[in-house]
Amino acid sequence: MQLTSLFHYTVETAKSVQEAIASLGASLQEEKFGILWQLNMKEKLNEKGLDYDPNYYILEVCNPVEAKRALSENPLIGYVLPCKITVYEKDGRTSIGLPRPTALLRLAGGEAMQPLAEDVEQRLIRCIDRSL
């Protein structure tokens, strides 16, 4: 199942959360993106004494060439970098999604950044789709 809006792109996969993250990591490398960091929200919330059961990961991903290009054009772009991809469980199913760079960069950088945002967005969506 695919859920899309002007703000996000989200798809379901039959893979487990860990399998989806591994597959996504390989797919991201094909597009010259890397996972800089991943936050295990379940673990972090439990560590803080909050009961949260579903697996939920936030991955920060980056393509250094595109990040440099965007920051050189408009330093405010750093407010929305690195790009985020979430991998999580809901109702026994695994979903992968991201906020659309076109929506985020429209807020931070105006129309001048839209071609770059569209390129990055399409590449990240391809990565997600290939990882299913």
Short mmCIF file of C-alpha atoms in Angstrom, two decimals:
data_model
loop_
_atom_site.label_atom_id
_atom_site.label_comp_id
_atom_site.label_asym_id
_atom_site.label_seq_id
_atom_site.Cartn_x
_atom_site.Cartn_y
_atom_site.Cartn_z
CA MET A 1 0.00 0.00 0.00
CA GLN A 2 1.23 3.49 -0.85
CA LEU A 3 0.22 6.63 1.04
CA THR A 4 1.25 9.89 -0.53
CA SER A 5 0.49 13.52 0.04
CA LEU A 6 2.07 16.85 -0.71
CA PHE A 7 4.02 16.45 2.55
CA HIS A 8 5.11 12.80 2.57
CA TYR A 9 5.68 9.60 0.62
CA THR A 10 5.01 6.38 2.56
CA VAL A 11 4.83 2.74 1.44
CA GLU A 12 4.33 -0.60 3.17
CA THR A 13 6.65 -3.57 2.80
CA ALA A 14 6.39 -7.23 3.74
CA LYS A 15 9.89 -7.00 5.26
CA SER A 16 10.62 -6.63 8.95
CA VAL A 17 11.82 -3.24 10.16
CA GLN A 18 15.42 -4.48 10.35
CA GLU A 19 15.24 -6.09 6.90
CA ALA A 20 13.78 -2.87 5.46
CA ILE A 21 16.56 -0.76 7.00
CA ALA A 22 19.25 -3.08 5.60
CA SER A 23 17.68 -3.10 2.15
CA LEU A 24 17.18 0.66 2.22
CA GLY A 25 20.84 1.20 3.17
CA ALA A 26 21.99 -0.76 0.12
CA SER A 27 19.56 1.08 -2.13
CA LEU A 28 20.68 4.48 -0.80
CA GLN A 29 24.31 3.65 -1.63
CA GLU A 30 23.33 3.16 -5.27
CA GLU A 31 22.21 6.81 -5.35
CA LYS A 32 25.30 8.00 -3.43
CA PHE A 33 23.35 8.59 -0.21
CA GLY A 34 24.46 7.26 3.12
CA ILE A 35 22.81 6.75 6.49
CA LEU A 36 24.55 9.22 8.79
CA TRP A 37 22.68 8.23 11.90
CA GLN A 38 19.65 6.26 13.03
CA LEU A 39 17.49 6.86 16.07
CA ASN A 40 15.66 3.91 17.62
CA MET A 41 12.62 5.73 19.05
CA LYS A 42 11.28 2.66 20.87
CA GLU A 43 14.58 2.21 22.68
CA LYS A 44 14.97 5.93 23.42
CA LEU A 45 11.44 6.35 24.78
CA ASN A 46 11.71 3.17 26.87
CA GLU A 47 15.04 4.45 28.19
CA LYS A 48 13.22 7.59 29.36
CA GLY A 49 10.65 5.48 31.23
CA LEU A 50 7.92 5.77 28.59
CA ASP A 51 6.14 2.65 27.39
CA TYR A 52 6.34 2.53 23.60
CA ASP A 53 6.18 -0.85 21.91
CA PRO A 54 6.28 -0.53 18.10
CA ASN A 55 9.65 -0.46 16.37
CA TYR A 56 10.19 3.04 14.99
CA TYR A 57 13.45 4.25 13.46
CA ILE A 58 14.34 7.67 12.12
CA LEU A 59 17.22 7.56 9.65
CA GLU A 60 19.13 10.69 8.71
CA VAL A 61 20.43 10.30 5.17
CA CYS A 62 22.66 12.51 3.08
CA ASN A 63 24.27 12.84 -0.31
CA PRO A 64 27.25 15.11 0.44
CA VAL A 65 27.45 16.54 -3.10
CA GLU A 66 23.78 17.57 -3.06
CA ALA A 67 24.01 18.86 0.52
CA LYS A 68 26.97 21.09 -0.39
CA ARG A 69 25.15 22.33 -3.47
CA ALA A 70 22.02 23.20 -1.48
CA LEU A 71 23.89 24.84 1.41
CA SER A 72 26.04 26.87 -0.99
CA GLU A 73 22.90 28.23 -2.57
CA ASN A 74 21.01 28.92 0.66
CA PRO A 75 22.36 28.32 4.19
CA LEU A 76 18.80 28.07 5.55
CA ILE A 77 18.57 24.67 3.84
CA GLY A 78 20.56 23.36 6.81
CA TYR A 79 17.35 23.68 8.81
CA VAL A 80 15.92 20.68 6.93
CA LEU A 81 19.13 18.68 6.39
CA PRO A 82 19.93 15.86 6.54
CA CYS A 83 16.95 14.23 4.87
CA LYS A 84 14.92 11.92 7.07
CA ILE A 85 13.46 8.53 6.28
CA THR A 86 11.36 6.64 8.82
CA VAL A 87 10.95 2.89 9.07
CA TYR A 88 8.30 1.77 11.52
CA GLU A 89 5.71 -0.79 12.54
CA LYS A 90 2.01 -0.05 12.70
CA ASP A 91 -0.73 -2.66 13.05
CA GLY A 92 1.77 -5.46 12.42
CA ARG A 93 3.01 -3.98 9.14
CA THR A 94 6.26 -2.22 8.25
CA SER A 95 6.18 1.19 6.59
CA ILE A 96 8.94 3.29 5.05
CA GLY A 97 8.43 6.98 4.43
CA LEU A 98 9.92 10.41 4.12
CA PRO A 99 8.82 14.01 4.20
CA ARG A 100 9.00 15.27 0.63
CA PRO A 101 12.09 17.43 0.03
CA THR A 102 10.02 19.51 -2.39
CA ALA A 103 7.68 20.49 0.45
CA LEU A 104 10.48 21.16 2.93
CA LEU A 105 12.67 23.13 0.54
CA ARG A 106 9.72 25.19 -0.65
CA LEU A 107 9.39 26.40 2.94
CA ALA A 108 13.12 26.99 3.46
CA GLY A 109 14.43 27.95 0.05
CA GLY A 110 11.69 29.17 -2.24
CA GLU A 111 11.25 28.33 -5.89
CA ALA A 112 14.95 28.57 -6.78
CA MET A 113 15.62 25.33 -4.91
CA GLN A 114 12.78 23.32 -6.45
CA PRO A 115 14.77 21.61 -9.25
CA LEU A 116 17.28 20.31 -6.71
CA ALA A 117 14.49 19.30 -4.32
CA GLU A 118 12.66 17.42 -7.10
CA ASP A 119 15.83 15.55 -8.08
CA VAL A 120 16.63 14.52 -4.48
CA GLU A 121 13.00 13.56 -3.83
CA GLN A 122 12.78 11.32 -6.89
CA ARG A 123 16.07 9.64 -6.04
CA LEU A 124 15.01 8.97 -2.44
CA ILE A 125 11.64 7.61 -3.59
CA ARG A 126 13.48 5.28 -6.00
CA CYS A 127 15.62 4.11 -3.07
CA ILE A 128 12.55 3.38 -0.98
CA ASP A 129 10.76 1.61 -3.84
CA ARG A 130 13.81 -0.54 -4.63
CA SER A 131 14.10 -1.56 -0.98
CA LEU A 132 10.60 -3.03 -0.80
#
